[in-house]
Coordinates of C-alpha atoms and ligand atoms in Angstrom, one line a residue:
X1 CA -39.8 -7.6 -17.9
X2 CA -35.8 -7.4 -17.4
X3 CA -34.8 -10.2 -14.6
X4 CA -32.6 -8.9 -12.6
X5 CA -29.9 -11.5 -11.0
X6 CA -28.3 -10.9 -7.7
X7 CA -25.7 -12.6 -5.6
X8 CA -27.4 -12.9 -2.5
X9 CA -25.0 -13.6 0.4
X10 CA -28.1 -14.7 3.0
X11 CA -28.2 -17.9 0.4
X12 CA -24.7 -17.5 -1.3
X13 CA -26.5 -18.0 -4.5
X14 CA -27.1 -15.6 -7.3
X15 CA -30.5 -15.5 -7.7
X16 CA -33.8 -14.3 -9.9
X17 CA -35.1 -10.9 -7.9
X18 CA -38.2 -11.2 -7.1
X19 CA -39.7 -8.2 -5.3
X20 CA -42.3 -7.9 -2.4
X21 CA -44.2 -6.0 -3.9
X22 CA -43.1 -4.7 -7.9
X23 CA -45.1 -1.0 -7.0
X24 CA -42.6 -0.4 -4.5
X25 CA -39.5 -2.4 -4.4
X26 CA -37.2 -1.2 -1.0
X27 CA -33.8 -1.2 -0.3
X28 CA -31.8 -0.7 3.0
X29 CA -28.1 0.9 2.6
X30 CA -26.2 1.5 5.8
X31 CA -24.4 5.3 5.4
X32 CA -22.0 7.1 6.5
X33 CA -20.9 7.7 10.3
X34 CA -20.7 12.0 9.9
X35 CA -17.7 13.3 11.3
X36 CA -15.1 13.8 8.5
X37 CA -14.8 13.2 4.8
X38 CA -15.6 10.2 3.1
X39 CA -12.4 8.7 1.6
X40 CA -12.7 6.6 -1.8
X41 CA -13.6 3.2 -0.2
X42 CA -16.6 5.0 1.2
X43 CA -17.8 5.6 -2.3
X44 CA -18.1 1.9 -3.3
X45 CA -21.3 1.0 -1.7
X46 CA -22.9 4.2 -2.8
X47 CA -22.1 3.5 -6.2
X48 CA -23.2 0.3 -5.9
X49 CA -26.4 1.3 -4.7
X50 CA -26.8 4.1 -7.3
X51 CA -26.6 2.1 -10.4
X52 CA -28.7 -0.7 -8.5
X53 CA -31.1 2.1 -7.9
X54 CA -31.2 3.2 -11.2
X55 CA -31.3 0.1 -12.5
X56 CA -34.3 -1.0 -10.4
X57 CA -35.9 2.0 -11.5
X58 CA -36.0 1.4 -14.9
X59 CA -37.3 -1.6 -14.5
X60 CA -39.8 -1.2 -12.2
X61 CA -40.4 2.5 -12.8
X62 CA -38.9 5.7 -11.2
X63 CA -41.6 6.3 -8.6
X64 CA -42.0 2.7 -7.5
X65 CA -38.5 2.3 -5.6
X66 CA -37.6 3.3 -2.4
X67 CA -34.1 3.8 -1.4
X68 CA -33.4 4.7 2.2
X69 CA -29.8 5.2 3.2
X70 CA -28.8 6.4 7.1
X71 CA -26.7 8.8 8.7
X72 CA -25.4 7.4 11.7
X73 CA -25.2 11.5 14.0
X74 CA -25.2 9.6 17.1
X75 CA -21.2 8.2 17.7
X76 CA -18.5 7.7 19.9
X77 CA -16.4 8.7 16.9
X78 CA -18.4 11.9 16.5
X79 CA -18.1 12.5 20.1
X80 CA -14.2 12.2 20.2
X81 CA -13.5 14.5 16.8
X82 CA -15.9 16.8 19.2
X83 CA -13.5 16.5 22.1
X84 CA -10.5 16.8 19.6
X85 CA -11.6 20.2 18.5
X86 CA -14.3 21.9 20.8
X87 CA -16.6 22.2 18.1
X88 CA -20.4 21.3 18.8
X89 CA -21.6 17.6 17.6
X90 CA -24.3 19.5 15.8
X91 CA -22.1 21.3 13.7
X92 CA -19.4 18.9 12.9
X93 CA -22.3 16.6 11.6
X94 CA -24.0 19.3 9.8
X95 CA -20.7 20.5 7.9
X96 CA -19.8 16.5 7.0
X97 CA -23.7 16.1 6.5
X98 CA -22.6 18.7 3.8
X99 CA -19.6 17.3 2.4
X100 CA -20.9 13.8 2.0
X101 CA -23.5 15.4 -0.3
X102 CA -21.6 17.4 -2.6
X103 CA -18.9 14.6 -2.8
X104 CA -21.4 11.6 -4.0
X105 CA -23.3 14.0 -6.4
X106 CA -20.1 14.9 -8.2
X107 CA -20.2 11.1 -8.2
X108 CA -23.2 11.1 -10.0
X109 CA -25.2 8.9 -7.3
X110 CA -28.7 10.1 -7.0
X111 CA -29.9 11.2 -3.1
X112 CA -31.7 8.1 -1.9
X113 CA -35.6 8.3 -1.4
X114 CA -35.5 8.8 2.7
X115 CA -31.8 9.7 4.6
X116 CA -33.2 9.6 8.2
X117 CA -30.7 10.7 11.0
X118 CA -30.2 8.3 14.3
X119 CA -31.3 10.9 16.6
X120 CA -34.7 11.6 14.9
X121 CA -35.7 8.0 15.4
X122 CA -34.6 7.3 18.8
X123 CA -38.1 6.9 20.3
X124 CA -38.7 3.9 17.8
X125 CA -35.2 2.7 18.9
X126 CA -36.3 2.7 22.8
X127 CA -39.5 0.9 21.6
X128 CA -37.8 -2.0 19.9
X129 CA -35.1 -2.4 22.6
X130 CA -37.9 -2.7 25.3
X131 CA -39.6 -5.3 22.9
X132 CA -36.1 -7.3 22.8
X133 CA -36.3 -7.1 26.5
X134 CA -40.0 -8.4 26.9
X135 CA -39.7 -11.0 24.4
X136 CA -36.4 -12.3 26.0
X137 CA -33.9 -11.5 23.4
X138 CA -32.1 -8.8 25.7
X139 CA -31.4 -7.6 28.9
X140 CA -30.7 -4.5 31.4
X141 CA -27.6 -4.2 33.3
X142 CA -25.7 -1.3 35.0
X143 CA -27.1 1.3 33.0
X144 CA -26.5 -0.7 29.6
X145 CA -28.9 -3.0 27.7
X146 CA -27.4 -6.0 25.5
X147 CA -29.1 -8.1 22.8
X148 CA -28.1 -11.8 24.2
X149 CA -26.7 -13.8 21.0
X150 CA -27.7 -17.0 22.5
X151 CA -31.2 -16.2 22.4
X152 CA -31.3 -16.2 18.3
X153 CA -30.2 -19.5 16.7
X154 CA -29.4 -17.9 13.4
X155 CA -26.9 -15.5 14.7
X156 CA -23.6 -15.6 12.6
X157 CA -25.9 -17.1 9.9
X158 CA -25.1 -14.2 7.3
X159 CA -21.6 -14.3 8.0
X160 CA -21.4 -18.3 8.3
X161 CA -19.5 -18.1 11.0
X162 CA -20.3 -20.1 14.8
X163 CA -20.8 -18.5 18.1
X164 CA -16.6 -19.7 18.8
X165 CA -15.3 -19.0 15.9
X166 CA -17.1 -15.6 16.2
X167 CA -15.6 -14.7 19.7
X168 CA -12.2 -16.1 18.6
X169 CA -12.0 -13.7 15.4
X170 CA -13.1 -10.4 16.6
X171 CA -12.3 -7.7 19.5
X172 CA -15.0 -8.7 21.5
X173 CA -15.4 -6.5 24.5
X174 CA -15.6 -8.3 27.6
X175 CA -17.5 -6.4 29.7
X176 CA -18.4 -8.3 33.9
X177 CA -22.2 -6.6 33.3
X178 CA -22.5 -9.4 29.3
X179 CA -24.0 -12.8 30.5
X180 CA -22.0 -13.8 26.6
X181 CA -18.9 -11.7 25.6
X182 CA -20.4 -11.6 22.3
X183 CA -23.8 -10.0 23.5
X184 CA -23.5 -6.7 22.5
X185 CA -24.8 -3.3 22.7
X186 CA -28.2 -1.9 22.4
X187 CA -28.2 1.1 24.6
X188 CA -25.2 2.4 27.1
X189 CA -25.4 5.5 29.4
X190 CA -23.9 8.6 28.6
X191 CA -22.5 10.9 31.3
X192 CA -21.6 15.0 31.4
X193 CA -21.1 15.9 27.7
X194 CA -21.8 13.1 25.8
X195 CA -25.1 13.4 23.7
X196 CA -27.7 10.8 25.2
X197 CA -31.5 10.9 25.6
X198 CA -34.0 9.4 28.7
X199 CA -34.8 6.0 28.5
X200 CA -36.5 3.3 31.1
X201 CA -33.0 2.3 31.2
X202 CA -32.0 6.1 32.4
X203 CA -29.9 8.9 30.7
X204 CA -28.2 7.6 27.5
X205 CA -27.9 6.7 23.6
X206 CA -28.3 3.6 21.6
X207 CA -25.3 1.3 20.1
X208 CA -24.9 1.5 16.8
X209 CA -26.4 -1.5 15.1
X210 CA -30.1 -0.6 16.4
X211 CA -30.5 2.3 14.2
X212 CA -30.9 0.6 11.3
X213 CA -33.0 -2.0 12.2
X214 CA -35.0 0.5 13.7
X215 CA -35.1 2.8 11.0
X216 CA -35.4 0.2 8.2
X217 CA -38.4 -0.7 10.0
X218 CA -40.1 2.7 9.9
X219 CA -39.5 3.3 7.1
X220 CA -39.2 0.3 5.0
X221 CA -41.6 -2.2 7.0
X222 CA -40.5 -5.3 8.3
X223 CA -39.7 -7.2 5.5
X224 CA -38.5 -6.0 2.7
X225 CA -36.1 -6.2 -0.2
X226 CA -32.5 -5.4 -0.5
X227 CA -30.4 -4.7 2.3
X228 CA -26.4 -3.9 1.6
X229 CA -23.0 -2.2 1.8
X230 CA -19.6 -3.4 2.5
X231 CA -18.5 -6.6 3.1
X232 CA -16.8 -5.7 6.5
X233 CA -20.3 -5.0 7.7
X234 CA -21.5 -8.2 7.3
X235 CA -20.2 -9.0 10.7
X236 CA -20.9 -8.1 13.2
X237 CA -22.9 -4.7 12.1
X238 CA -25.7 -7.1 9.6
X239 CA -25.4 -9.9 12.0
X240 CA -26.5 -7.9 15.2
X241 CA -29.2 -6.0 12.9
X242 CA -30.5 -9.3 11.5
X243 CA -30.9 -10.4 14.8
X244 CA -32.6 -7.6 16.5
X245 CA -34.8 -7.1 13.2
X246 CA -36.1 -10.9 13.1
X247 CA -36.6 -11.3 16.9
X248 CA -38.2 -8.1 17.1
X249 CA -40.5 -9.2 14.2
X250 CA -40.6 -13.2 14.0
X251 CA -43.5 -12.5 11.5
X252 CA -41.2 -10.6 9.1
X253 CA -38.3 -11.5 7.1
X254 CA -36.3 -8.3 7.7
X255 CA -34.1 -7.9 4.3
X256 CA -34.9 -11.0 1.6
X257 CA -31.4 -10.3 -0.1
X258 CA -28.4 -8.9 1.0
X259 CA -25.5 -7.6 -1.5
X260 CA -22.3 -6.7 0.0
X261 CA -19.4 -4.7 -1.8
X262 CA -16.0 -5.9 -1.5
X263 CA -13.0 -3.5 -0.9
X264 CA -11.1 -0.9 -2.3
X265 CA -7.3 -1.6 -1.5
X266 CA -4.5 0.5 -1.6
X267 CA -1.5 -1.9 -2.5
X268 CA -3.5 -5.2 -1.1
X269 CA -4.8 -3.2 1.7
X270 CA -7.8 -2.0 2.6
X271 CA -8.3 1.8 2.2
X272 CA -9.1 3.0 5.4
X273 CA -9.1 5.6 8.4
X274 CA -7.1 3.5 10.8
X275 CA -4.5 2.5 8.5
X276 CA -3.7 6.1 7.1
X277 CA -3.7 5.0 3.5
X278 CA -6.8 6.9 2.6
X279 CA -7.2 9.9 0.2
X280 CA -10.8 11.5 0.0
X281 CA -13.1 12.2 -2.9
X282 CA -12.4 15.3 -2.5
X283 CA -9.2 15.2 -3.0
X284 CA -9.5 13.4 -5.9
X285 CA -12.3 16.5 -7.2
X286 CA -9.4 19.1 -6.1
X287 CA -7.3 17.4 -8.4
X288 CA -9.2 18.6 -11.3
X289 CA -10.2 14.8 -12.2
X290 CA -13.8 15.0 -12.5
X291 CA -16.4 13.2 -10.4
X292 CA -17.5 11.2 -13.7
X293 CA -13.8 10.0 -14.2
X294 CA -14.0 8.4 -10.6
X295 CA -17.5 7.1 -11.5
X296 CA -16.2 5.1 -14.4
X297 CA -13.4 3.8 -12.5
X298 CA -15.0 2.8 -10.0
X299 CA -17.4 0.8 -12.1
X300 CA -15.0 -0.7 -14.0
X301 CA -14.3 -3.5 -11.9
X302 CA -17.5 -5.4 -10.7
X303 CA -18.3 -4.6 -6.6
X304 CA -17.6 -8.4 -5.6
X305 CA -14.2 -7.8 -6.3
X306 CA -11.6 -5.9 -4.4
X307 CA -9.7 -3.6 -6.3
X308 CA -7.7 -0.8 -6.6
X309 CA -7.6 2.9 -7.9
X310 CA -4.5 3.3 -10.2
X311 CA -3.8 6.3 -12.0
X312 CA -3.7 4.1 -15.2
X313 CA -7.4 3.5 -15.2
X314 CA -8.0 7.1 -14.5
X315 CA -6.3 7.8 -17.5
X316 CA -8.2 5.1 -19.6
X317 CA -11.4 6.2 -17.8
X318 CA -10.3 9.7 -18.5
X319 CA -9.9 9.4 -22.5
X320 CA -12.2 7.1 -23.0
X321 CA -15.0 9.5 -21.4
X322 CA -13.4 12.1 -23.6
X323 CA -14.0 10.1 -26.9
X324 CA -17.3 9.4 -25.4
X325 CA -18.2 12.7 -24.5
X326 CA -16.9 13.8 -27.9
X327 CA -19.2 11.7 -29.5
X328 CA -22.4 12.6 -27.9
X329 CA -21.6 16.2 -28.5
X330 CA -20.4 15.3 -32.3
X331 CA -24.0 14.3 -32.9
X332 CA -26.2 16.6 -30.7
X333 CA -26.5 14.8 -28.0
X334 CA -28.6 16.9 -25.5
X335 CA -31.6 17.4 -23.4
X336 CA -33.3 18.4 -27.3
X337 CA -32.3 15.8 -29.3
X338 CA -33.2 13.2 -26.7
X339 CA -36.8 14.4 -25.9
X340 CA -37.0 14.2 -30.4
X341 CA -35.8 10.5 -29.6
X342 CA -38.2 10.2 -26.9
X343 CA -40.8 11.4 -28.9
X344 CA -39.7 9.2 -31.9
X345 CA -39.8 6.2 -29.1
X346 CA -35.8 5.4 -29.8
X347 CA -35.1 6.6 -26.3
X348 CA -34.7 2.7 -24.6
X349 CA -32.2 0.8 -23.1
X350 CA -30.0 -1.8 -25.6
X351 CA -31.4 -5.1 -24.5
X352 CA -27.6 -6.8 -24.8
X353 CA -26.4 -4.0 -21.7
X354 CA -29.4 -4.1 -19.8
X355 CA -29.0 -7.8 -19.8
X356 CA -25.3 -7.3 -18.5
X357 CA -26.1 -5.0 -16.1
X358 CA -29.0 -6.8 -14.7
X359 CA -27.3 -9.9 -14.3
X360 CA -25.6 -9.0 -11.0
X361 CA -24.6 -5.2 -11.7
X362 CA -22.0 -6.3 -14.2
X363 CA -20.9 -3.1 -14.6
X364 CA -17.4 -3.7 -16.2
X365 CA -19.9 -6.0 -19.2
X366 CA -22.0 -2.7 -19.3
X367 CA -18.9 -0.4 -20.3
X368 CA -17.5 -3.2 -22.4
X369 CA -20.7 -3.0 -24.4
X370 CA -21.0 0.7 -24.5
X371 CA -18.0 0.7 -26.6
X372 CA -19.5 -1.6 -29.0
X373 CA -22.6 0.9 -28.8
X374 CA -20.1 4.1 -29.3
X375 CA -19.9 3.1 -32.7
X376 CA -22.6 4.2 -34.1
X377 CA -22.8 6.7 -36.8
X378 CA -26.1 8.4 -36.8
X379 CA -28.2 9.9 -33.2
X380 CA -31.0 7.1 -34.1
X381 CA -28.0 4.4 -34.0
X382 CA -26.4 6.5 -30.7
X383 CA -29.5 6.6 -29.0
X384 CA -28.8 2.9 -27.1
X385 CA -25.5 4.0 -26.1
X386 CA -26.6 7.9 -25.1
X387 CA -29.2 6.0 -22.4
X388 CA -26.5 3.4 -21.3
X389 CA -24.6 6.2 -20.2
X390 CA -27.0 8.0 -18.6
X391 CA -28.4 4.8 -17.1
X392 CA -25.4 4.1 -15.7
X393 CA -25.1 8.0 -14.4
X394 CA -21.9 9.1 -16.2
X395 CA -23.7 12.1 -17.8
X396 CA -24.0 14.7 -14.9
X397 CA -25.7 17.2 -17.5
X398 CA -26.7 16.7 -20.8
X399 CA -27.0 20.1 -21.3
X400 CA -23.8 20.5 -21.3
X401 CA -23.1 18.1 -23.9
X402 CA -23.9 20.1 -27.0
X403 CA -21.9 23.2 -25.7
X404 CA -21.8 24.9 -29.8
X405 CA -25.5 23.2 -30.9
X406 CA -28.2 25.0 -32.4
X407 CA -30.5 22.6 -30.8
X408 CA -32.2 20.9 -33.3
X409 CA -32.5 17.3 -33.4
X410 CA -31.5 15.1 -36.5
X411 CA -31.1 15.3 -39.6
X412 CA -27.6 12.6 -39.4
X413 CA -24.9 15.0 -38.8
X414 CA -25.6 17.4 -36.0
X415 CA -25.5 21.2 -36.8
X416 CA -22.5 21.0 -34.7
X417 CA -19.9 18.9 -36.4
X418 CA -21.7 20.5 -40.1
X419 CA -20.3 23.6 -39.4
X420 CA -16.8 21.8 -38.3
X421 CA -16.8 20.5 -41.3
X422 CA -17.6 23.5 -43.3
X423 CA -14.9 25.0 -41.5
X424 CA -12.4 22.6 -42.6
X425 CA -13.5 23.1 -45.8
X426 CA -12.9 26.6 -46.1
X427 CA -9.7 25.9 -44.1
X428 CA -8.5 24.0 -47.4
X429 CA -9.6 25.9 -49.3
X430 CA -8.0 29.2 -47.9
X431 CA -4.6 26.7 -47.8
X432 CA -5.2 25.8 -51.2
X433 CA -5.3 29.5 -52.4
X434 CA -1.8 30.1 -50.3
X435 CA -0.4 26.9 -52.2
X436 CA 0.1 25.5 -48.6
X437 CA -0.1 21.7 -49.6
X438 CA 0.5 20.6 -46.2
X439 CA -2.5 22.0 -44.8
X440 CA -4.3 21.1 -47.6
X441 CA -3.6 17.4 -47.8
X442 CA -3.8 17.3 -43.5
X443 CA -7.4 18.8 -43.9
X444 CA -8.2 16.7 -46.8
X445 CA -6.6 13.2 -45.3
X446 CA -9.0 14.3 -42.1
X447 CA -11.8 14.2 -44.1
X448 CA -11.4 11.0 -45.7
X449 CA -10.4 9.7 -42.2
X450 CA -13.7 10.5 -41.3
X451 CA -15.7 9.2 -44.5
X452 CA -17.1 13.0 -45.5
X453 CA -17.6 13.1 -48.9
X454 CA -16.4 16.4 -50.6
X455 CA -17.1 17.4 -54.3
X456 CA -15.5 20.4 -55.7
X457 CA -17.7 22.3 -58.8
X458 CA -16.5 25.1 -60.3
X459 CA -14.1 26.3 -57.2
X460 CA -16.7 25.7 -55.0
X461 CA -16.8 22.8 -52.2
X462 CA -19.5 20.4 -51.1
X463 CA -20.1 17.4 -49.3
X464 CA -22.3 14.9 -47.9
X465 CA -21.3 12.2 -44.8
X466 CA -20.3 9.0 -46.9
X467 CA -21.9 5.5 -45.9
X468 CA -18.6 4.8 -43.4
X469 CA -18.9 8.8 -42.0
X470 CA -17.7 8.7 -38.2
X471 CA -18.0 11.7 -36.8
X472 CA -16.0 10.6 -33.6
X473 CA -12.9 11.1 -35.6
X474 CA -13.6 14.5 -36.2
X475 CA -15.0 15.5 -32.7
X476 CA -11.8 14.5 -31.1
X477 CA -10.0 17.6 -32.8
X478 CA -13.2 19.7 -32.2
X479 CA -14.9 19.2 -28.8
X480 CA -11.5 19.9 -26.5
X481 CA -13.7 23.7 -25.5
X482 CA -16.4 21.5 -24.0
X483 CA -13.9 18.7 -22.3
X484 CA -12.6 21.9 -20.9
X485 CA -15.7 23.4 -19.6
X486 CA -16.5 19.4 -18.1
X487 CA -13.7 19.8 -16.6
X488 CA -13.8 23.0 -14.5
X489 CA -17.4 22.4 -13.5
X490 CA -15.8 19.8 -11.3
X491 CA -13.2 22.3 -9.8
Ligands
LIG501 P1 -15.8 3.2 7.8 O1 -15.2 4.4 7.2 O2 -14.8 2.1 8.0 O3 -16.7 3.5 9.0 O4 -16.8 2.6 6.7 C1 -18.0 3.3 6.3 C2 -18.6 2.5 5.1 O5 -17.6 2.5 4.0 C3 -18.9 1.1 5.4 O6 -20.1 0.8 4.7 C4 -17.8 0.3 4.8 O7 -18.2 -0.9 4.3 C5 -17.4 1.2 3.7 N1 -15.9 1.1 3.5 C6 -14.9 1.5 4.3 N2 -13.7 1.3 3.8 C7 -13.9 0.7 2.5 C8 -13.1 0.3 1.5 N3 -11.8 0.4 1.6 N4 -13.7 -0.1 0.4 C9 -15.0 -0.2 0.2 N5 -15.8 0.1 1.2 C10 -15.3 0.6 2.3
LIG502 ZN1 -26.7 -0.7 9.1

């Protein structure tokens, strides 16, 4: 079985995964707080997840992983774009609800086993707060109740960071009712308007970081395996959830490795909301660059390292995709030919990129060897490179890869890129009969480009692909109908 290798900030090591339990490996990814668009930056720890997921369920098969991500519906943010426009909460968290969806899918990131919503676990939030509270981790006071820091050893363990350094670094709130200024909040009241619930504690809604702990719980147990997403969460959103989730559940280990992404800058900054230097996904899709463009950008530089989106890569990601694409189509590539591989058992992963990609998401080594793989000449030699693509979820549809195929799998030159070359044939010929030399020498130097070999008997012309045939050469002419129709799917 693959080993998969990941850096584990808990331990700052990379290590060997081992899961709990290998018929259901589990993994924790905090979402998205739904009351706008998600701008690019947003998209980094989904796509990290996604090709983790993916990757997890090849190895360990597609129906033993579960992937639970939140929505955080419940938000002072939510409650202020609310304000701002007079709209209800439940529709401006429905309509982004919406958004987030059709933005990741034309991402390519697969919808995560479970997406529970804050305010359909509140009950099991009240019941671990009044836990905290019994087993002396927290306390009431005026209507709020606060997790005390002091009561957990380990806190600022994740982040490395002490108790001082902790209240010197961050915009702590010093409220008169926190016995700590770094206690912070479980549950606050909410007055007229705001969205809030009954409690022992009276009328009000939880703080953010007890959703997840809460819901990680219900859903995941109390220990289990991978818990992630940016590296600004790591304190204090993973700090205050690893401290709620262990003293709630000394018994358990609460997440056994935790992976944080690092950030996508704009000019050495991060992209975000409160700096202005954002631009959504969507606005990237209304471009006309398609979601599997942003994909490969995105995973062309690996998640521990910041980085930024230039419009150089999305060329290079653009036209490489294109010759990649091209290639695919070139030589059948579609949901037929791949169930004949299947069939044939020649529908695996390479070992060299899985090896890559396993070793802590490499996904930058995974592309890099996918171009070595693209150079195959036949669908049985493709067939490592077709599933590294798909593996790594930059084909959307493979039906729409072989736009002008018959269908039918094999023999070495797909039906498709046969009757291009039959084409060009009788484009030479036709040339030939005009005494157009230039045409005829083009089509004929195209050919030999691409290693057909043609032999002419009696006026007539026929050929066979030669040992060095590369159809790629040929497709980039050809496939620019189907690069089209990619294209507009993502309008
Ligand atoms: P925010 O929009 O700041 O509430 O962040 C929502 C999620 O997106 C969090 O998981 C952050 O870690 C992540 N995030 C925000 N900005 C960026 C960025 N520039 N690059 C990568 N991840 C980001
Ligand atoms: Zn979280």
């Amino acid at each position: 079985m693959t080993t998969i290798r990941l850096q584990n900030t808990k331990t700052r090591k990379r290590e060997d995964f081992v899961p709990i339990d290998p018929a259901n490996v589990r993994m924790y990814l905090c979402g998205p707080t739904v009351y706008d668009r998600a701008h690019l930056g947003n998209s980094r720890n989904v796509l990290l997840f996604d090709v983790l997921f993916r990757l997890m369920r090849h190895v360990y098969g597609t129906d033993h992983v579960t992937y639970v991500r939140n929505i955080t519906d419940v938000e002072d943010k939510i409650n202020l774009r609310a304000a701002e426009t007079g709209r209800e909460i439940g529709d401006i968290t429905a309509e982004t609800i919406g958004w987030y969806h059709d933005d990741m899918d034309a991402l390519g990131a697969l919808r995560p086993t479970h997406e529970p919503r804050a305010t359909d676990f509140i009950a099991q939030m009240v019941t671990m707060i009044a836990d905290l509270i019994d087993k002396g981790h927290a306390y009431p006071a005026e209507g709020h109740v606060l997790f005390a820091v002091e009561s957990y050893a380990d806190y600022g363990k994740l982040s490395g960071r002490s108790i001082d350094d902790m209240i010197a670094g961050a915009r702590v709130e010093v409220a008169p009712y926190k016995r700590n200024p770094m206690d912070f909040v479980l549950w606050k009241p909410s007055g007229d308007g705001q969205p809030g619930w009954d409690s022992p504690w009276g009328y009000g809604r939880p703080g953010w970081h007890i959703e997840c702990s809460a819901m990680s719980q219900a859903l995941l147990g109390e220990s289990f395996d991978i818990h992630g997403g940016g590296v600004d969460l790591q304190f204090p959103h993973h700090e205050n959830e690893i401290a709620q989730s262990c003293c709630a559940n000394p018994e358990g280990d609460f997440a056994r490795y935790w992976v944080h992404n690092e950030m996508l800058q704009v000019e050495g900054k991060k992209m975000s909301k409160s700096l202005g230097n954002f631009f959504t996904i969507r606005d990237l899709l209304d471009q006309g660059i398609p979601g599997e463009v942003i994909r490969f950008v995105m995973l062309g530089t690996h998640y521990g390292k910041t980085m930024d989106w230039t419009d150089k890569r999305r060329g290079e990601a653009d036209a490489t995709l294109r010759n990649w694409y091209g290639i695919l189509h070139g030589h059948g590539f579609g949901p037929k030919l791949i169930a004949a591989l299947q069939a044939e058992g020649q529908w695996d992963a390479d070992p060299e990129f899985l090896g890559v990609l396993a070793n802590d998401l490499n996904t930058p080594g995974a592309l890099a060897r996918l171009h070595v793989l693209s150079k195959g000449k036949t669908p049985a030699a493709l067939a490592r490179f077709a599933h590294g693509l798909d593996m790594l979820g930059l084909v959307a549809d493979w039906s729409a890869i072989p736009m002008f195929d018959g269908g039918e799998a094999g023999p070495d030159v797909a039906p498709a890129i046969a009757a291009h070359v039959d084409a060009l044939l009788a484009d030479r010929a036709k040339a030939r009969a005009a005494k157009d030399w230039t045409r005829a020498d083009e089509v004929r130097d195209i050919l030999n480009a691409a290693g057909v070999q043609v032999t002419d008997v009696g006026g007539q012309a026929t050929w066979v692909p030669g040992p060095d045939f590369d159809a790629s050469t040929l497709v980039d002419i050809y496939w620019q109908p189907f690069f089209e129709s990619w294209c507009a799917k993502s309008r």
